[in-house]
Coordinates of C-alpha atoms in Angstrom, one line a residue:
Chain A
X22 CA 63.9 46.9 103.0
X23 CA 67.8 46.1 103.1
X24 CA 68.3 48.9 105.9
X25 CA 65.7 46.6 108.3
X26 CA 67.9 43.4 107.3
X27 CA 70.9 45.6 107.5
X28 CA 69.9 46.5 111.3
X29 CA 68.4 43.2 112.1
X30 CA 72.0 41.5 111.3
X31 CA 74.0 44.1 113.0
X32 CA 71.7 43.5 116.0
X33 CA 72.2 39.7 115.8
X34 CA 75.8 40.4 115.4
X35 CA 76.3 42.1 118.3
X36 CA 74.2 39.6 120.6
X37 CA 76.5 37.0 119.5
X38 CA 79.5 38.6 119.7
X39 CA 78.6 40.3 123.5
X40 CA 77.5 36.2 124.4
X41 CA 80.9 35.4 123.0
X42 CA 82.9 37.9 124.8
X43 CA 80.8 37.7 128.0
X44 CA 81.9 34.0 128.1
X45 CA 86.1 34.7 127.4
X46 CA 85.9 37.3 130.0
X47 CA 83.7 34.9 132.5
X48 CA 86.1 31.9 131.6
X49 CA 89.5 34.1 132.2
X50 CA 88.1 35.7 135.3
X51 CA 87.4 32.5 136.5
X52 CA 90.9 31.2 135.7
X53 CA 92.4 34.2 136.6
X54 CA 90.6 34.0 140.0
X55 CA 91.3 30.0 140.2
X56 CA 95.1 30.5 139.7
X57 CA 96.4 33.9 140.5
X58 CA 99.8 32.9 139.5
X59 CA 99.0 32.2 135.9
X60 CA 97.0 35.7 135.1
X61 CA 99.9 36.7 132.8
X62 CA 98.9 33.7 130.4
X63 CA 95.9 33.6 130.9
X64 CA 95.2 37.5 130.3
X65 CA 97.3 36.9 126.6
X66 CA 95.3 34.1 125.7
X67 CA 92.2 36.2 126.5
X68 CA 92.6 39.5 124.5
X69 CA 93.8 36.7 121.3
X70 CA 90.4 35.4 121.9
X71 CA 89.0 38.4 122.4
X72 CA 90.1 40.0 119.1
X73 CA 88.9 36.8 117.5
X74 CA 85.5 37.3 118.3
X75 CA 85.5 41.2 118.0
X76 CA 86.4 41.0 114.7
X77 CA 83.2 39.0 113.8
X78 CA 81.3 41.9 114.3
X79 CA 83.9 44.3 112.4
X80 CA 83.4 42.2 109.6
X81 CA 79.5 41.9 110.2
X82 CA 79.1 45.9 110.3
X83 CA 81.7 46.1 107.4
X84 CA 81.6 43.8 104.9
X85 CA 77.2 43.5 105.4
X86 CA 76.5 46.5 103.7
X87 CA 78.6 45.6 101.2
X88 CA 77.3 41.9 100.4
X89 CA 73.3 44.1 100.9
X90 CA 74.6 46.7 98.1
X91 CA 72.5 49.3 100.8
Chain B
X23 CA 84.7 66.5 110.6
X24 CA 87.5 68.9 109.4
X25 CA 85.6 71.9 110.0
X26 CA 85.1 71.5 113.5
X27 CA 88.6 72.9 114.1
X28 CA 89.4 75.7 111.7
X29 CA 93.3 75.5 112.0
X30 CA 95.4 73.0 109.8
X31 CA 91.9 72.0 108.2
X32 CA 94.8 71.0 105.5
X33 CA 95.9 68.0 108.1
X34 CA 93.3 66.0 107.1
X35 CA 91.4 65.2 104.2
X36 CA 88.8 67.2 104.2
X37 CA 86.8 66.7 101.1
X38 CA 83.6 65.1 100.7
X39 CA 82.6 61.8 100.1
X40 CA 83.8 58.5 102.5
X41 CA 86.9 59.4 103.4
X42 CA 87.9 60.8 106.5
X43 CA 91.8 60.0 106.8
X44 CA 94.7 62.3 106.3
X45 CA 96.2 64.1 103.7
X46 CA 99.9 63.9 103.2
X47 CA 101.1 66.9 105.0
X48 CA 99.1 64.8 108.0
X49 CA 100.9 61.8 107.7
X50 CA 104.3 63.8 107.4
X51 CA 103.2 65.3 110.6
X52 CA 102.3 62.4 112.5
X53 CA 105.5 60.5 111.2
X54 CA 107.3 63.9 112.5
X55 CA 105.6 63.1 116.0
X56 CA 106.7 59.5 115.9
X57 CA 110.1 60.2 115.1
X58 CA 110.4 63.1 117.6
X59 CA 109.1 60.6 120.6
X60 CA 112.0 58.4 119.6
X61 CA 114.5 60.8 119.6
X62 CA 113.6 62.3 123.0
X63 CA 113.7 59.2 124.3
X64 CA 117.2 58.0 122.9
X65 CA 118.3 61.2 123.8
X66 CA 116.9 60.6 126.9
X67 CA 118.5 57.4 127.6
X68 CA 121.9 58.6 126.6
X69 CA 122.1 60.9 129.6
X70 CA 122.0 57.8 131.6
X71 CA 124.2 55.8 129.9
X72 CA 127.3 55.6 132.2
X73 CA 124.9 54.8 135.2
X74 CA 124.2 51.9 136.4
X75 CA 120.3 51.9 137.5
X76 CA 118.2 54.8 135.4
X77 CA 117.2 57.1 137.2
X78 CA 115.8 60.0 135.0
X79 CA 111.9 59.9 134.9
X80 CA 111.5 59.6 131.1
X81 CA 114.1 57.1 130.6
X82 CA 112.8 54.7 134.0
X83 CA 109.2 55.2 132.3
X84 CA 110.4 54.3 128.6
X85 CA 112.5 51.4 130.1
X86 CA 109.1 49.7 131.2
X87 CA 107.6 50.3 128.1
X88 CA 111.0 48.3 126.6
X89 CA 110.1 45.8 129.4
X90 CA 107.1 45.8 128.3
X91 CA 107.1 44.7 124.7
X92 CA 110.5 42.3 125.9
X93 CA 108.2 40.1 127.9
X94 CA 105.5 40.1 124.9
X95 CA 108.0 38.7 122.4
X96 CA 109.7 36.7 124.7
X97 CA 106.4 35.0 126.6
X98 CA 104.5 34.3 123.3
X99 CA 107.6 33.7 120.7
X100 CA 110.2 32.5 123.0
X101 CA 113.8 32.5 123.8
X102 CA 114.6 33.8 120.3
X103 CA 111.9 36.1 120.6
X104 CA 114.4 39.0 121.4
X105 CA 115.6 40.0 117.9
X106 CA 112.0 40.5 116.9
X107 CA 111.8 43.7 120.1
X108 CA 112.4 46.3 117.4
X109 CA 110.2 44.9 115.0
X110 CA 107.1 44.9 117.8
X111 CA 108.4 48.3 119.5
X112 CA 108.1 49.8 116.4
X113 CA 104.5 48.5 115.8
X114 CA 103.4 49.0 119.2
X115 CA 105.0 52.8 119.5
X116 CA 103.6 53.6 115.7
X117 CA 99.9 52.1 116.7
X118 CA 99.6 53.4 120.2
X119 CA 101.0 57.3 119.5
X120 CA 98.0 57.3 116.4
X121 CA 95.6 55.6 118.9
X122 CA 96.0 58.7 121.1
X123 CA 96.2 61.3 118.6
X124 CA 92.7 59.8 117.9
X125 CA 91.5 61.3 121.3
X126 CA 92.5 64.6 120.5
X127 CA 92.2 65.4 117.1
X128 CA 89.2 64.8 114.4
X129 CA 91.1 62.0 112.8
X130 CA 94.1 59.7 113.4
X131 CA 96.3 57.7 110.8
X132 CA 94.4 54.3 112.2
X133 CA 91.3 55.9 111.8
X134 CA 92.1 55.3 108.3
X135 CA 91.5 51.8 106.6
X136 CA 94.9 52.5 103.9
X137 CA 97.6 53.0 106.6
X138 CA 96.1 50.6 108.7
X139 CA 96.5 47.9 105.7
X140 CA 100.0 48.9 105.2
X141 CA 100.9 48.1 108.8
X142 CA 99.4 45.3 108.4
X143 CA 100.9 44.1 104.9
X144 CA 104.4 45.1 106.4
X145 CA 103.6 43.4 109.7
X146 CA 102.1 40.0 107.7
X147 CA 105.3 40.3 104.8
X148 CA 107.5 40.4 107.5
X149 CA 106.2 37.3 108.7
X150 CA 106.2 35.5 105.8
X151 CA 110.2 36.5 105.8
X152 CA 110.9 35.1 108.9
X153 CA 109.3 32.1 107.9
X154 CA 111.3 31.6 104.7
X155 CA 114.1 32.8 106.7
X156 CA 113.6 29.8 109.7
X157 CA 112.1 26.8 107.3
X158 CA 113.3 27.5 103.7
X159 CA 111.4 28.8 100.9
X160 CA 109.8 25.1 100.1
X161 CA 109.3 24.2 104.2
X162 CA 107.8 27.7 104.8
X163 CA 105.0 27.0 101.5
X164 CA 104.8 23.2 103.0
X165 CA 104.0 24.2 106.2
X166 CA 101.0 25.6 104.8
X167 CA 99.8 22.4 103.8
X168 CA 98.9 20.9 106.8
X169 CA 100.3 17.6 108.6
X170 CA 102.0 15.0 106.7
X171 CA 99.2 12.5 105.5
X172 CA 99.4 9.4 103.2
X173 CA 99.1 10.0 99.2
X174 CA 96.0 8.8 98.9
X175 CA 95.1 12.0 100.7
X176 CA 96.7 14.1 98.5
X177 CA 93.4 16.4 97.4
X178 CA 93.4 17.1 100.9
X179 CA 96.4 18.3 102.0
X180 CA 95.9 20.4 98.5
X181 CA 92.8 21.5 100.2
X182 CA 93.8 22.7 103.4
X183 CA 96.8 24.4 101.3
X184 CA 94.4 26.6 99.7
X185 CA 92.4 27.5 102.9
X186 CA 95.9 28.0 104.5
X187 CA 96.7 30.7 101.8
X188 CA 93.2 32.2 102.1
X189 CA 93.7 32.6 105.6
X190 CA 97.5 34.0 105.6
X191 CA 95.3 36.8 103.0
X192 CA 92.7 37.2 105.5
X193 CA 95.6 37.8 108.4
X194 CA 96.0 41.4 107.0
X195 CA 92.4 42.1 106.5
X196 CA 91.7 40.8 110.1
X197 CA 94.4 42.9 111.5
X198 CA 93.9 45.8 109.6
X199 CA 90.3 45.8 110.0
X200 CA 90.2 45.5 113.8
X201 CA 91.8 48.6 113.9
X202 CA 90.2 50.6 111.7
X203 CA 86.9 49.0 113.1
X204 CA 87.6 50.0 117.1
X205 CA 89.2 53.6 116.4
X206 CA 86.7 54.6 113.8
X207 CA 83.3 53.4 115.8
X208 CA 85.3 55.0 118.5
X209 CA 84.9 57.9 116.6
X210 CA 81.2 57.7 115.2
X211 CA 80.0 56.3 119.1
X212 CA 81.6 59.9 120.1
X213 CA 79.4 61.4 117.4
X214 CA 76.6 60.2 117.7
X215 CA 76.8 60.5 121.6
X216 CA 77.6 64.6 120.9
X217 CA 74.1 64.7 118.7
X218 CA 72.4 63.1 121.7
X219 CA 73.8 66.1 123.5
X220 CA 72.9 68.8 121.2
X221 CA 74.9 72.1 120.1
X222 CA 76.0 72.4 124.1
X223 CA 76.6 69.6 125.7
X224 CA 79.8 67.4 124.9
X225 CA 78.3 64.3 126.0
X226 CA 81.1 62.3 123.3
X227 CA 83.7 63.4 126.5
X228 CA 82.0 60.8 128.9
X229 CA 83.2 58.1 126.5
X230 CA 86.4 58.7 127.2
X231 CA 87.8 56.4 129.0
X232 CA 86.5 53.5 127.4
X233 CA 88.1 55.4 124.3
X234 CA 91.7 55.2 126.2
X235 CA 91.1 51.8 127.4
X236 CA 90.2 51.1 123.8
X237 CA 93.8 52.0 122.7
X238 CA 95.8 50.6 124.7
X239 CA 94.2 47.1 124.0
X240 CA 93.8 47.5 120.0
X241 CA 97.8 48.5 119.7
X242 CA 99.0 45.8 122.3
X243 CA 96.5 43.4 120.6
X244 CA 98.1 44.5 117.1
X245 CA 101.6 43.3 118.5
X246 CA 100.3 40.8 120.2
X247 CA 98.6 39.0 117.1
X248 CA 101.8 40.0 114.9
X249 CA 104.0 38.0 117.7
X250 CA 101.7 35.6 117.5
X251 CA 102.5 35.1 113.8
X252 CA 105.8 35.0 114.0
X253 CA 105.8 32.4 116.9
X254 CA 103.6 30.2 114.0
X255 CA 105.8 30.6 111.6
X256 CA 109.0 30.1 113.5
X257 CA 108.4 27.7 116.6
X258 CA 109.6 24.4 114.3
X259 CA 113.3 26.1 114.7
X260 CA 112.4 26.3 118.8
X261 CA 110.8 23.0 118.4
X262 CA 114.3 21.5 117.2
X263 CA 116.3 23.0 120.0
X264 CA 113.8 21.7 122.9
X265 CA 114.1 18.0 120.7
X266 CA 117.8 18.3 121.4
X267 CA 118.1 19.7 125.0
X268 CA 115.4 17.2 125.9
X269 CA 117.6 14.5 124.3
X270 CA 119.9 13.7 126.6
X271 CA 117.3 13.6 129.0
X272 CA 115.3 11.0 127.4
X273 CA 118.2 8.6 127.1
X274 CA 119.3 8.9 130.9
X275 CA 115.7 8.1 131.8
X276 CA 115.9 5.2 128.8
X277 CA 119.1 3.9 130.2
X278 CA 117.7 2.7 133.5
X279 CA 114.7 1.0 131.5
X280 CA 117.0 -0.8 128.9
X281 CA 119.1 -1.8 132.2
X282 CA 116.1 -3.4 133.7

């Protein structure tokens, strides 16, 4: 039974984190593409966001099974 | 995984259970590689000392890395940024050269949640350091609790004190994790993608790329988080410099005003 909620939450938690990153990179693209002159900036500020969200998903396949006791 | 090569199966731990990381002789290895790379490249940049434009390959390609890293600390910390370059090269050379030994070999030293933690515990105590350093022990532990509010709201600057602390905690975990998280599934995508393939096909190899791509964006994103930190915990020193250069400023756009 824990392995189905184990897989169901690591499936949720990648959906959210893929929206999350889709909408950095479509923001940042957007920027980037807006002004070309600021990608340096912009491309920091995006991989600090980026590892933000990533890590919700770390902590989602790491610290789950812990929390489940699978 | 150790078996899988049958030289130096004594690199890595190779007993059962969870863990996968290296054994001592590994890690004296690895730190041999590390040190090795830095001494090529000093030696490296000696022979081009007296010029004045590099011109050897190694030492043009190691000055971009340099470059590199420069306009990391610089960009996100600022002006005073520089005499943190050593700090982040260090990180960034450390984190990138075990990224890459991850491509090649059955394990790597950030495939490994303990060394992982200690960067991150000497990257995060460092910081700390510099804070102490820049604000004083009490204004480094009173940054922590937030803006300045009235005493009536005394419970929750206490408050946000304690989440402060929790969070500076959470700093290493976050950082360590991330890495161990992105080189490890690296490792297990590669796995499971060579069991789709069967005893024949290395179909593990096609994720290859994303594999490179993958380090070079988890080690600059390590230095980038750790200069990051440090820019936190130091800008009120910056902030003070920009109040004073912008001083004088102020007052010769004031004096007109008052004139009026």
């Amino acid at each position: 039974m824990t392995g189905h909620v184990f897989g169901l939450g690591i499936g949720l938690a990648a959906m959210g984190v893929a929206i999350g990153l889709g909408l950095i990179g479509y923001s940042a693209m957007q920027g980037m593409s807006r002004q070309p002159e600021a990608i340096g900036k912009i491309q920091t500020a995006m991989l600090i966001a980026l590892a933000f969200v990533e890590l919700v998903f770390l902590l989602a396949v790491f610290v789950l099974p812990g929390s489940l006791k699978v | 995984m150790g078996t899988t090569l049958g030289i130096g199966s004594s690199l890595w731990a190779a007993g059962g259970g969870e863990h996968h990381g290296l054994s001592w002789l590994g890690m004296m290895v690895y730190i041999a590689l590390v040190l090795g790379i830095v001494f090529f490249a000093l030696s490296r940049a000696k022979q081009d000392f007296g010029q004045r434009v590099f011109k050897g390959f190694w030492s043009q390609l190691l000055e971009q890395v340099y470059l590199f890293i420069e306009n990391l600390c610089v960009g996100i910390i600022g002006a005073h940024g520089r005499k943190y370059i050593p700090f982040i090269l260090t990180f960034w050379l450390v984190i990138f050269v075990s990224n890459v030994v991850a491509l090649f070999f059955p394990t790597s030293p950030t495939a490994d949640l303990s060394f992982n933690l200690g960067v991150a515990l000497i990257a995060i105590g460092y910081v700390q350091w510099e804070g102490m350093k820049a604000n004083g022990v009490l204004g480094h532990f009173k940054h922590f609790a937030g803006p300045k509010l009235p005493p009536a709201l005394l419970l929750i600057s206490f408050m946000i004190f304690i989440i402060e602390i929790i969070s500076e905690v959470m700093k290493n975990v976050s950082l360590s994790l991330r890495l161990f998280g992105n080189i490890e599934g690296g490792h297990q995508a590669v796995v499971a993608m060579n069991n789709l393939g069967g005893s024949f096909v290395p179909v593990g190899f096609l994720l290859m790329p994303i594999k490179i791509l993958t380090c070079i964006v988890q080690a600059l994103i390590f230095s980038l988080l750790t200069c990051v930190y440090l820019s936190l915990v130091t800008h009120h020193e910056d902030d003070h410099h920009h109040d004073e250069a912008g001083e004088p400023a102020g007052h010769s756009e004031a004096q007109p005003a008052a004139a009026h």
